[in-house]
JSON list of C-alpha atoms in Angstrom, two decimals:
[
{"chain": "A", "resi": 1, "resn": "UNK", "atom": "CA", "xyz": [8.33, -26.55, 19.87]},
{"chain": "A", "resi": 2, "resn": "UNK", "atom": "CA", "xyz": [8.97, -25.94, 15.90]},
{"chain": "A", "resi": 3, "resn": "UNK", "atom": "CA", "xyz": [11.42, -23.10, 15.27]},
{"chain": "A", "resi": 4, "resn": "UNK", "atom": "CA", "xyz": [11.67, -20.35, 12.50]},
{"chain": "A", "resi": 5, "resn": "UNK", "atom": "CA", "xyz": [11.33, -21.70, 9.22]},
{"chain": "A", "resi": 6, "resn": "UNK", "atom": "CA", "xyz": [11.02, -20.45, 5.99]},
{"chain": "A", "resi": 7, "resn": "UNK", "atom": "CA", "xyz": [10.58, -21.12, 2.48]},
{"chain": "A", "resi": 8, "resn": "UNK", "atom": "CA", "xyz": [11.79, -21.12, -0.29]},
{"chain": "A", "resi": 9, "resn": "UNK", "atom": "CA", "xyz": [15.03, -22.48, 0.73]},
{"chain": "A", "resi": 10, "resn": "UNK", "atom": "CA", "xyz": [16.71, -21.58, -2.57]},
{"chain": "A", "resi": 11, "resn": "UNK", "atom": "CA", "xyz": [14.97, -19.94, -5.19]},
{"chain": "A", "resi": 12, "resn": "UNK", "atom": "CA", "xyz": [16.43, -18.87, -9.13]},
{"chain": "A", "resi": 13, "resn": "UNK", "atom": "CA", "xyz": [15.50, -15.70, -10.57]},
{"chain": "A", "resi": 14, "resn": "UNK", "atom": "CA", "xyz": [15.75, -14.15, -14.00]},
{"chain": "A", "resi": 15, "resn": "UNK", "atom": "CA", "xyz": [16.89, -10.33, -13.75]},
{"chain": "A", "resi": 16, "resn": "UNK", "atom": "CA", "xyz": [13.72, -8.68, -13.38]},
{"chain": "A", "resi": 17, "resn": "UNK", "atom": "CA", "xyz": [11.38, -11.26, -12.28]},
{"chain": "A", "resi": 18, "resn": "UNK", "atom": "CA", "xyz": [9.52, -11.09, -9.13]},
{"chain": "A", "resi": 19, "resn": "UNK", "atom": "CA", "xyz": [9.95, -13.24, -5.86]},
{"chain": "A", "resi": 20, "resn": "UNK", "atom": "CA", "xyz": [7.97, -13.94, -2.78]},
{"chain": "A", "resi": 21, "resn": "UNK", "atom": "CA", "xyz": [9.81, -15.29, 0.06]},
{"chain": "A", "resi": 22, "resn": "UNK", "atom": "CA", "xyz": [8.27, -16.61, 3.50]},
{"chain": "A", "resi": 23, "resn": "UNK", "atom": "CA", "xyz": [8.70, -16.68, 7.19]},
{"chain": "A", "resi": 24, "resn": "UNK", "atom": "CA", "xyz": [7.04, -18.93, 9.77]},
{"chain": "A", "resi": 25, "resn": "UNK", "atom": "CA", "xyz": [7.92, -17.82, 12.87]},
{"chain": "A", "resi": 26, "resn": "UNK", "atom": "CA", "xyz": [8.09, -19.38, 15.96]},
{"chain": "A", "resi": 27, "resn": "UNK", "atom": "CA", "xyz": [3.72, -19.06, 17.59]},
{"chain": "A", "resi": 28, "resn": "UNK", "atom": "CA", "xyz": [3.45, -16.50, 19.97]},
{"chain": "A", "resi": 29, "resn": "UNK", "atom": "CA", "xyz": [6.72, -14.58, 19.10]},
{"chain": "A", "resi": 30, "resn": "UNK", "atom": "CA", "xyz": [5.76, -10.56, 18.70]},
{"chain": "A", "resi": 31, "resn": "UNK", "atom": "CA", "xyz": [8.51, -9.91, 16.80]},
{"chain": "A", "resi": 32, "resn": "UNK", "atom": "CA", "xyz": [9.81, -10.62, 13.62]},
{"chain": "A", "resi": 33, "resn": "UNK", "atom": "CA", "xyz": [12.91, -8.97, 11.58]},
{"chain": "A", "resi": 34, "resn": "UNK", "atom": "CA", "xyz": [14.31, -9.58, 7.97]},
{"chain": "A", "resi": 35, "resn": "UNK", "atom": "CA", "xyz": [18.09, -9.42, 7.28]},
{"chain": "A", "resi": 36, "resn": "UNK", "atom": "CA", "xyz": [19.75, -9.51, 4.18]},
{"chain": "A", "resi": 37, "resn": "UNK", "atom": "CA", "xyz": [23.02, -11.37, 4.48]},
{"chain": "A", "resi": 38, "resn": "UNK", "atom": "CA", "xyz": [25.61, -11.20, 1.27]},
{"chain": "A", "resi": 39, "resn": "UNK", "atom": "CA", "xyz": [28.15, -13.57, 0.68]},
{"chain": "A", "resi": 40, "resn": "UNK", "atom": "CA", "xyz": [30.86, -13.19, 3.34]},
{"chain": "A", "resi": 41, "resn": "UNK", "atom": "CA", "xyz": [29.23, -10.50, 5.45]},
{"chain": "A", "resi": 42, "resn": "UNK", "atom": "CA", "xyz": [27.32, -10.61, 8.62]},
{"chain": "A", "resi": 43, "resn": "UNK", "atom": "CA", "xyz": [23.48, -10.16, 8.37]},
{"chain": "A", "resi": 44, "resn": "UNK", "atom": "CA", "xyz": [21.88, -6.30, 7.78]},
{"chain": "A", "resi": 45, "resn": "UNK", "atom": "CA", "xyz": [18.49, -4.99, 8.98]},
{"chain": "A", "resi": 46, "resn": "UNK", "atom": "CA", "xyz": [16.03, -4.87, 7.04]},
{"chain": "A", "resi": 47, "resn": "UNK", "atom": "CA", "xyz": [12.71, -4.71, 8.56]},
{"chain": "A", "resi": 48, "resn": "UNK", "atom": "CA", "xyz": [11.22, -5.05, 11.50]},
{"chain": "A", "resi": 49, "resn": "UNK", "atom": "CA", "xyz": [7.13, -6.41, 12.59]},
{"chain": "A", "resi": 50, "resn": "UNK", "atom": "CA", "xyz": [5.40, -6.24, 16.15]},
{"chain": "A", "resi": 51, "resn": "UNK", "atom": "CA", "xyz": [2.47, -8.57, 15.67]},
{"chain": "A", "resi": 52, "resn": "UNK", "atom": "CA", "xyz": [1.03, -7.13, 11.82]},
{"chain": "A", "resi": 53, "resn": "UNK", "atom": "CA", "xyz": [2.42, -3.52, 12.39]},
{"chain": "A", "resi": 54, "resn": "UNK", "atom": "CA", "xyz": [5.35, -2.36, 10.47]},
{"chain": "A", "resi": 55, "resn": "UNK", "atom": "CA", "xyz": [7.36, -0.33, 12.82]},
{"chain": "A", "resi": 56, "resn": "UNK", "atom": "CA", "xyz": [10.36, 0.07, 11.43]},
{"chain": "A", "resi": 57, "resn": "UNK", "atom": "CA", "xyz": [10.84, -0.22, 7.41]},
{"chain": "A", "resi": 58, "resn": "UNK", "atom": "CA", "xyz": [14.60, 1.72, 7.62]},
{"chain": "A", "resi": 59, "resn": "UNK", "atom": "CA", "xyz": [16.94, -1.18, 5.72]},
{"chain": "A", "resi": 60, "resn": "UNK", "atom": "CA", "xyz": [14.46, -1.97, 3.11]},
{"chain": "A", "resi": 61, "resn": "UNK", "atom": "CA", "xyz": [17.01, -0.51, 0.11]},
{"chain": "A", "resi": 62, "resn": "UNK", "atom": "CA", "xyz": [14.76, 0.73, -2.17]},
{"chain": "A", "resi": 63, "resn": "UNK", "atom": "CA", "xyz": [11.23, 0.46, -2.91]},
{"chain": "A", "resi": 64, "resn": "UNK", "atom": "CA", "xyz": [11.27, -2.40, -4.86]},
{"chain": "A", "resi": 65, "resn": "UNK", "atom": "CA", "xyz": [11.24, -4.24, -1.47]},
{"chain": "A", "resi": 66, "resn": "UNK", "atom": "CA", "xyz": [7.88, -4.72, 0.23]},
{"chain": "A", "resi": 67, "resn": "UNK", "atom": "CA", "xyz": [6.99, -7.19, 3.23]},
{"chain": "A", "resi": 68, "resn": "UNK", "atom": "CA", "xyz": [3.88, -7.46, 5.18]},
{"chain": "A", "resi": 69, "resn": "UNK", "atom": "CA", "xyz": [3.02, -9.49, 8.15]},
{"chain": "A", "resi": 70, "resn": "UNK", "atom": "CA", "xyz": [-0.87, -9.51, 7.87]},
{"chain": "A", "resi": 71, "resn": "UNK", "atom": "CA", "xyz": [-2.13, -11.88, 10.97]},
{"chain": "A", "resi": 72, "resn": "UNK", "atom": "CA", "xyz": [0.50, -11.21, 12.88]},
{"chain": "A", "resi": 73, "resn": "UNK", "atom": "CA", "xyz": [2.36, -14.28, 11.55]},
{"chain": "A", "resi": 74, "resn": "UNK", "atom": "CA", "xyz": [3.24, -15.22, 8.56]},
{"chain": "A", "resi": 75, "resn": "UNK", "atom": "CA", "xyz": [5.66, -12.91, 6.86]},
{"chain": "A", "resi": 76, "resn": "UNK", "atom": "CA", "xyz": [6.59, -11.89, 3.32]},
{"chain": "A", "resi": 77, "resn": "UNK", "atom": "CA", "xyz": [9.52, -10.15, 1.98]},
{"chain": "A", "resi": 78, "resn": "UNK", "atom": "CA", "xyz": [8.97, -9.76, -1.85]},
{"chain": "A", "resi": 79, "resn": "UNK", "atom": "CA", "xyz": [11.07, -8.05, -3.88]},
{"chain": "A", "resi": 80, "resn": "UNK", "atom": "CA", "xyz": [9.92, -6.62, -7.63]},
{"chain": "A", "resi": 81, "resn": "UNK", "atom": "CA", "xyz": [12.31, -6.75, -10.77]},
{"chain": "A", "resi": 82, "resn": "UNK", "atom": "CA", "xyz": [15.36, -8.42, -8.92]},
{"chain": "A", "resi": 83, "resn": "UNK", "atom": "CA", "xyz": [18.32, -7.13, -10.13]},
{"chain": "A", "resi": 84, "resn": "UNK", "atom": "CA", "xyz": [21.11, -9.01, -9.71]},
{"chain": "A", "resi": 85, "resn": "UNK", "atom": "CA", "xyz": [22.63, -6.65, -6.30]},
{"chain": "A", "resi": 86, "resn": "UNK", "atom": "CA", "xyz": [19.68, -8.42, -4.91]},
{"chain": "A", "resi": 87, "resn": "UNK", "atom": "CA", "xyz": [21.64, -11.75, -4.65]},
{"chain": "A", "resi": 88, "resn": "UNK", "atom": "CA", "xyz": [21.84, -12.84, -1.09]},
{"chain": "A", "resi": 89, "resn": "UNK", "atom": "CA", "xyz": [20.72, -14.79, 1.83]},
{"chain": "A", "resi": 90, "resn": "UNK", "atom": "CA", "xyz": [17.47, -13.84, 3.74]},
{"chain": "A", "resi": 91, "resn": "UNK", "atom": "CA", "xyz": [17.28, -14.80, 7.28]},
{"chain": "A", "resi": 92, "resn": "UNK", "atom": "CA", "xyz": [14.01, -14.19, 9.13]},
{"chain": "A", "resi": 93, "resn": "UNK", "atom": "CA", "xyz": [14.34, -13.61, 13.18]},
{"chain": "A", "resi": 94, "resn": "UNK", "atom": "CA", "xyz": [11.46, -14.17, 15.69]},
{"chain": "A", "resi": 95, "resn": "UNK", "atom": "CA", "xyz": [11.88, -13.24, 19.30]},
{"chain": "A", "resi": 96, "resn": "UNK", "atom": "CA", "xyz": [8.97, -13.31, 21.97]},
{"chain": "A", "resi": 97, "resn": "UNK", "atom": "CA", "xyz": [8.38, -9.89, 23.38]},
{"chain": "A", "resi": 98, "resn": "UNK", "atom": "CA", "xyz": [8.26, -6.51, 21.24]},
{"chain": "A", "resi": 99, "resn": "UNK", "atom": "CA", "xyz": [11.38, -4.56, 20.56]},
{"chain": "A", "resi": 100, "resn": "UNK", "atom": "CA", "xyz": [10.81, -2.05, 22.55]},
{"chain": "A", "resi": 101, "resn": "UNK", "atom": "CA", "xyz": [10.61, -3.34, 25.67]},
{"chain": "A", "resi": 102, "resn": "UNK", "atom": "CA", "xyz": [12.91, -6.79, 24.98]},
{"chain": "A", "resi": 103, "resn": "UNK", "atom": "CA", "xyz": [16.34, -5.36, 23.10]},
{"chain": "A", "resi": 104, "resn": "UNK", "atom": "CA", "xyz": [17.79, -7.98, 25.25]},
{"chain": "A", "resi": 105, "resn": "UNK", "atom": "CA", "xyz": [15.74, -10.57, 23.72]},
{"chain": "A", "resi": 106, "resn": "UNK", "atom": "CA", "xyz": [17.24, -13.53, 21.61]},
{"chain": "A", "resi": 107, "resn": "UNK", "atom": "CA", "xyz": [16.15, -13.34, 18.76]},
{"chain": "A", "resi": 108, "resn": "UNK", "atom": "CA", "xyz": [15.81, -16.70, 16.70]},
{"chain": "A", "resi": 109, "resn": "UNK", "atom": "CA", "xyz": [16.71, -16.87, 13.25]},
{"chain": "A", "resi": 110, "resn": "UNK", "atom": "CA", "xyz": [15.18, -18.72, 10.71]},
{"chain": "A", "resi": 111, "resn": "UNK", "atom": "CA", "xyz": [17.99, -20.82, 8.14]},
{"chain": "A", "resi": 112, "resn": "UNK", "atom": "CA", "xyz": [17.40, -18.45, 5.11]},
{"chain": "A", "resi": 113, "resn": "UNK", "atom": "CA", "xyz": [16.30, -18.40, 1.78]},
{"chain": "A", "resi": 114, "resn": "UNK", "atom": "CA", "xyz": [19.49, -18.00, -0.83]},
{"chain": "A", "resi": 115, "resn": "UNK", "atom": "CA", "xyz": [18.35, -16.08, -3.34]},
{"chain": "A", "resi": 116, "resn": "UNK", "atom": "CA", "xyz": [20.12, -16.25, -7.18]},
{"chain": "A", "resi": 117, "resn": "UNK", "atom": "CA", "xyz": [19.67, -13.12, -9.73]},
{"chain": "A", "resi": 118, "resn": "UNK", "atom": "CA", "xyz": [20.55, -14.07, -12.83]},
{"chain": "B", "resi": 1, "resn": "UNK", "atom": "CA", "xyz": [25.20, 5.08, 15.53]},
{"chain": "B", "resi": 2, "resn": "UNK", "atom": "CA", "xyz": [26.60, 1.58, 16.73]},
{"chain": "B", "resi": 3, "resn": "UNK", "atom": "CA", "xyz": [29.07, -0.47, 14.72]},
{"chain": "B", "resi": 4, "resn": "UNK", "atom": "CA", "xyz": [30.81, -3.90, 15.22]},
{"chain": "B", "resi": 5, "resn": "UNK", "atom": "CA", "xyz": [34.03, -4.80, 14.09]},
{"chain": "B", "resi": 6, "resn": "UNK", "atom": "CA", "xyz": [35.49, -8.20, 14.22]},
{"chain": "B", "resi": 7, "resn": "UNK", "atom": "CA", "xyz": [39.12, -7.66, 12.74]},
{"chain": "B", "resi": 8, "resn": "UNK", "atom": "CA", "xyz": [39.47, -11.63, 11.83]},
{"chain": "B", "resi": 9, "resn": "UNK", "atom": "CA", "xyz": [37.91, -13.19, 8.97]},
{"chain": "B", "resi": 10, "resn": "UNK", "atom": "CA", "xyz": [39.48, -16.24, 8.98]},
{"chain": "B", "resi": 11, "resn": "UNK", "atom": "CA", "xyz": [40.67, -18.17, 12.22]},
{"chain": "B", "resi": 12, "resn": "UNK", "atom": "CA", "xyz": [42.62, -21.60, 11.19]},
{"chain": "B", "resi": 13, "resn": "UNK", "atom": "CA", "xyz": [43.13, -23.31, 14.64]},
{"chain": "B", "resi": 14, "resn": "UNK", "atom": "CA", "xyz": [44.03, -27.13, 15.57]},
{"chain": "B", "resi": 15, "resn": "UNK", "atom": "CA", "xyz": [41.47, -29.50, 17.28]},
{"chain": "B", "resi": 16, "resn": "UNK", "atom": "CA", "xyz": [41.90, -29.15, 21.60]},
{"chain": "B", "resi": 17, "resn": "UNK", "atom": "CA", "xyz": [43.68, -25.67, 20.77]},
{"chain": "B", "resi": 18, "resn": "UNK", "atom": "CA", "xyz": [42.38, -22.68, 22.85]},
{"chain": "B", "resi": 19, "resn": "UNK", "atom": "CA", "xyz": [40.96, -19.90, 20.42]},
{"chain": "B", "resi": 20, "resn": "UNK", "atom": "CA", "xyz": [39.86, -16.49, 20.84]},
{"chain": "B", "resi": 21, "resn": "UNK", "atom": "CA", "xyz": [37.57, -14.65, 18.51]},
{"chain": "B", "resi": 22, "resn": "UNK", "atom": "CA", "xyz": [37.66, -10.81, 18.86]},
{"chain": "B", "resi": 23, "resn": "UNK", "atom": "CA", "xyz": [34.83, -8.09, 18.24]},
{"chain": "B", "resi": 24, "resn": "UNK", "atom": "CA", "xyz": [35.28, -4.76, 19.29]},
{"chain": "B", "resi": 25, "resn": "UNK", "atom": "CA", "xyz": [32.09, -2.15, 19.01]},
{"chain": "B", "resi": 26, "resn": "UNK", "atom": "CA", "xyz": [31.32, 1.33, 19.10]},
{"chain": "B", "resi": 27, "resn": "UNK", "atom": "CA", "xyz": [28.69, 2.70, 20.94]},
{"chain": "B", "resi": 28, "resn": "UNK", "atom": "CA", "xyz": [27.74, 6.11, 22.53]},
{"chain": "B", "resi": 29, "resn": "UNK", "atom": "CA", "xyz": [25.24, 4.38, 25.22]},
{"chain": "B", "resi": 30, "resn": "UNK", "atom": "CA", "xyz": [25.10, 1.28, 26.68]},
{"chain": "B", "resi": 31, "resn": "UNK", "atom": "CA", "xyz": [24.29, -1.88, 25.05]},
{"chain": "B", "resi": 32, "resn": "UNK", "atom": "CA", "xyz": [23.51, -5.48, 25.07]},
{"chain": "B", "resi": 33, "resn": "UNK", "atom": "CA", "xyz": [26.01, -7.87, 23.24]},
{"chain": "B", "resi": 34, "resn": "UNK", "atom": "CA", "xyz": [25.62, -10.87, 21.58]},
{"chain": "B", "resi": 35, "resn": "UNK", "atom": "CA", "xyz": [27.48, -14.07, 19.80]},
{"chain": "B", "resi": 36, "resn": "UNK", "atom": "CA", "xyz": [25.83, -16.10, 17.38]},
{"chain": "B", "resi": 37, "resn": "UNK", "atom": "CA", "xyz": [27.42, -18.88, 15.38]},
{"chain": "B", "resi": 38, "resn": "UNK", "atom": "CA", "xyz": [26.16, -20.46, 11.90]},
{"chain": "B", "resi": 39, "resn": "UNK", "atom": "CA", "xyz": [26.93, -23.72, 10.57]},
{"chain": "B", "resi": 40, "resn": "UNK", "atom": "CA", "xyz": [26.96, -24.60, 6.94]},
{"chain": "B", "resi": 41, "resn": "UNK", "atom": "CA", "xyz": [23.40, -24.25, 5.34]},
{"chain": "B", "resi": 42, "resn": "UNK", "atom": "CA", "xyz": [21.95, -22.92, 9.29]},
{"chain": "B", "resi": 43, "resn": "UNK", "atom": "CA", "xyz": [20.40, -20.12, 10.98]},
{"chain": "B", "resi": 44, "resn": "UNK", "atom": "CA", "xyz": [21.74, -18.03, 13.27]},
{"chain": "B", "resi": 45, "resn": "UNK", "atom": "CA", "xyz": [22.33, -20.03, 16.71]},
{"chain": "B", "resi": 46, "resn": "UNK", "atom": "CA", "xyz": [22.75, -17.79, 20.14]},
{"chain": "B", "resi": 47, "resn": "UNK", "atom": "CA", "xyz": [26.02, -18.61, 21.80]},
{"chain": "B", "resi": 48, "resn": "UNK", "atom": "CA", "xyz": [25.80, -16.25, 24.81]},
{"chain": "B", "resi": 49, "resn": "UNK", "atom": "CA", "xyz": [24.55, -12.66, 25.48]},
{"chain": "B", "resi": 50, "resn": "UNK", "atom": "CA", "xyz": [26.11, -10.08, 27.50]},
{"chain": "B", "resi": 51, "resn": "UNK", "atom": "CA", "xyz": [22.97, -7.44, 29.32]},
{"chain": "B", "resi": 52, "resn": "UNK", "atom": "CA", "xyz": [24.39, -6.76, 32.71]},
{"chain": "B", "resi": 53, "resn": "UNK", "atom": "CA", "xyz": [26.45, -7.74, 35.50]},
{"chain": "B", "resi": 54, "resn": "UNK", "atom": "CA", "xyz": [29.36, -10.36, 35.43]},
{"chain": "B", "resi": 55, "resn": "UNK", "atom": "CA", "xyz": [31.47, -8.95, 32.44]},
{"chain": "B", "resi": 56, "resn": "UNK", "atom": "CA", "xyz": [32.52, -12.84, 32.31]},
{"chain": "B", "resi": 57, "resn": "UNK", "atom": "CA", "xyz": [29.25, -14.74, 30.40]},
{"chain": "B", "resi": 58, "resn": "UNK", "atom": "CA", "xyz": [29.41, -18.00, 29.33]},
{"chain": "B", "resi": 59, "resn": "UNK", "atom": "CA", "xyz": [27.83, -19.92, 26.72]},
{"chain": "B", "resi": 60, "resn": "UNK", "atom": "CA", "xyz": [26.88, -22.87, 25.73]},
{"chain": "B", "resi": 61, "resn": "UNK", "atom": "CA", "xyz": [29.73, -25.70, 23.74]},
{"chain": "B", "resi": 62, "resn": "UNK", "atom": "CA", "xyz": [31.99, -24.70, 26.22]},
{"chain": "B", "resi": 63, "resn": "UNK", "atom": "CA", "xyz": [32.10, -20.74, 24.81]},
{"chain": "B", "resi": 64, "resn": "UNK", "atom": "CA", "xyz": [32.21, -18.08, 26.98]},
{"chain": "B", "resi": 65, "resn": "UNK", "atom": "CA", "xyz": [33.00, -13.90, 26.48]},
{"chain": "B", "resi": 66, "resn": "UNK", "atom": "CA", "xyz": [34.47, -11.03, 28.42]},
{"chain": "B", "resi": 67, "resn": "UNK", "atom": "CA", "xyz": [32.76, -7.56, 28.24]},
{"chain": "B", "resi": 68, "resn": "UNK", "atom": "CA", "xyz": [35.52, -5.09, 28.10]},
{"chain": "B", "resi": 69, "resn": "UNK", "atom": "CA", "xyz": [34.20, -1.17, 28.21]},
{"chain": "B", "resi": 70, "resn": "UNK", "atom": "CA", "xyz": [37.07, 0.39, 28.77]},
{"chain": "B", "resi": 71, "resn": "UNK", "atom": "CA", "xyz": [38.25, -1.50, 25.63]},
{"chain": "B", "resi": 72, "resn": "UNK", "atom": "CA", "xyz": [34.53, -1.77, 24.10]},
{"chain": "B", "resi": 73, "resn": "UNK", "atom": "CA", "xyz": [35.56, -5.17, 23.11]},
{"chain": "B", "resi": 74, "resn": "UNK", "atom": "CA", "xyz": [34.00, -8.30, 24.15]},
{"chain": "B", "resi": 75, "resn": "UNK", "atom": "CA", "xyz": [36.11, -11.10, 22.78]},
{"chain": "B", "resi": 76, "resn": "UNK", "atom": "CA", "xyz": [34.51, -15.05, 22.51]},
{"chain": "B", "resi": 77, "resn": "UNK", "atom": "CA", "xyz": [36.83, -17.95, 24.06]},
{"chain": "B", "resi": 78, "resn": "UNK", "atom": "CA", "xyz": [37.12, -21.41, 24.27]},
{"chain": "B", "resi": 79, "resn": "UNK", "atom": "CA", "xyz": [39.66, -23.09, 25.92]},
{"chain": "B", "resi": 80, "resn": "UNK", "atom": "CA", "xyz": [39.93, -26.42, 23.73]},
{"chain": "B", "resi": 81, "resn": "UNK", "atom": "CA", "xyz": [38.07, -26.81, 20.32]},
{"chain": "B", "resi": 82, "resn": "UNK", "atom": "CA", "xyz": [36.77, -29.23, 18.60]},
{"chain": "B", "resi": 83, "resn": "UNK", "atom": "CA", "xyz": [35.73, -30.46, 15.05]},
{"chain": "B", "resi": 84, "resn": "UNK", "atom": "CA", "xyz": [32.48, -29.86, 15.44]},
{"chain": "B", "resi": 85, "resn": "UNK", "atom": "CA", "xyz": [33.17, -26.21, 16.35]},
{"chain": "B", "resi": 86, "resn": "UNK", "atom": "CA", "xyz": [34.19, -25.31, 12.84]},
{"chain": "B", "resi": 87, "resn": "UNK", "atom": "CA", "xyz": [31.42, -22.23, 11.37]},
{"chain": "B", "resi": 88, "resn": "UNK", "atom": "CA", "xyz": [30.93, -18.97, 11.17]},
{"chain": "B", "resi": 89, "resn": "UNK", "atom": "CA", "xyz": [30.97, -16.88, 13.94]},
{"chain": "B", "resi": 90, "resn": "UNK", "atom": "CA", "xyz": [28.96, -13.27, 14.44]},
{"chain": "B", "resi": 91, "resn": "UNK", "atom": "CA", "xyz": [29.19, -10.64, 17.35]},
{"chain": "B", "resi": 92, "resn": "UNK", "atom": "CA", "xyz": [26.19, -7.70, 17.52]},
{"chain": "B", "resi": 93, "resn": "UNK", "atom": "CA", "xyz": [25.18, -5.30, 20.10]},
{"chain": "B", "resi": 94, "resn": "UNK", "atom": "CA", "xyz": [21.56, -3.85, 20.44]},
{"chain": "B", "resi": 95, "resn": "UNK", "atom": "CA", "xyz": [20.72, -1.36, 22.05]},
{"chain": "B", "resi": 96, "resn": "UNK", "atom": "CA", "xyz": [17.18, 0.17, 23.07]},
{"chain": "B", "resi": 97, "resn": "UNK", "atom": "CA", "xyz": [15.83, 2.27, 20.01]},
{"chain": "B", "resi": 98, "resn": "UNK", "atom": "CA", "xyz": [18.29, 0.36, 17.62]},
{"chain": "B", "resi": 99, "resn": "UNK", "atom": "CA", "xyz": [18.07, -2.63, 15.77]},
{"chain": "B", "resi": 100, "resn": "UNK", "atom": "CA", "xyz": [20.37, -5.19, 15.90]},
{"chain": "B", "resi": 101, "resn": "UNK", "atom": "CA", "xyz": [23.65, -4.68, 14.88]},
{"chain": "B", "resi": 102, "resn": "UNK", "atom": "CA", "xyz": [26.11, -7.74, 13.14]},
{"chain": "B", "resi": 103, "resn": "UNK", "atom": "CA", "xyz": [29.55, -7.67, 12.03]},
{"chain": "B", "resi": 104, "resn": "UNK", "atom": "CA", "xyz": [31.13, -9.59, 9.17]},
{"chain": "B", "resi": 105, "resn": "UNK", "atom": "CA", "xyz": [32.03, -11.99, 10.43]},
{"chain": "B", "resi": 106, "resn": "UNK", "atom": "CA", "xyz": [34.85, -14.69, 11.80]},
{"chain": "B", "resi": 107, "resn": "UNK", "atom": "CA", "xyz": [35.00, -18.09, 9.90]},
{"chain": "B", "resi": 108, "resn": "UNK", "atom": "CA", "xyz": [36.14, -20.17, 12.81]},
{"chain": "B", "resi": 109, "resn": "UNK", "atom": "CA", "xyz": [38.03, -23.59, 11.26]},
{"chain": "B", "resi": 110, "resn": "UNK", "atom": "CA", "xyz": [39.02, -26.33, 13.27]},
{"chain": "B", "resi": 111, "resn": "UNK", "atom": "CA", "xyz": [41.60, -28.44, 11.45]},
{"chain": "B", "resi": 112, "resn": "UNK", "atom": "CA", "xyz": [42.48, -32.39, 12.73]}
]
C-alpha cells in the first residue's frame, strides 16, 4: 500500500507569511507525529495525534505553530508569521498503534517538506 | 530525560570495508532502541530495532546492531558496505510515556 505522503515537498516563504504543510498517513494508522529537522540535525519531536486527538504538543516551539487532524487521517501543520529560524525539513510519521501501547512500534516517515523562509 | 549521542558526524569508508556507527544513549529506565536510515531527499526508513531478548539484532540490507546495557550503547555494524549504503544514519530511543528522541545523525560516505 501507499506510504506516508507529504505536500508540498518544497516551500519558500517570505518572512511573516503563513504556511500550511499537509501529511497523508498510512491508511488505518492511529498515531501521527510531526518532527522538525534542522540542517545537519536529527528530527525533533513537535506534536503527536492519536486519531483526531492531539495528545502531546510539548515540542511545538511557539504559539505560531498549530497542528490539526480533524478526521483522524490527514493532518496539517500550520506556521503563522514565519521566521527565518523556522527554515527546516518538517517530517510526518505514522504508526499503527496508539503510542501508549505501541512504544515499540515502527514509525513510517514521509519524505518531508523542506521549508525555506527568506 | 532521554538523550542520544552519535559521536561521529561523518564516517568515510571504502567500498567492501566493514563499518561501525556508534550510538550511546542515556535513560533512567529500560528503552527501545532504533536505527533509521535517510537517503537523500527521502524520509527515514527503519533499519532495525531492539525491543528485548537477544542483544544482537539483525536488520535490513545486511546491517546489525548490538545492545550493550552496561555501556548504554547500540552500535550499528555492517561487515562489507556498498556504494548504495551512502546515507545519513540516525539512532533513536523511546520508552513508555516518552517520545522518540533521535541522535544528531552520522553521515556514511562509501568511497569506490
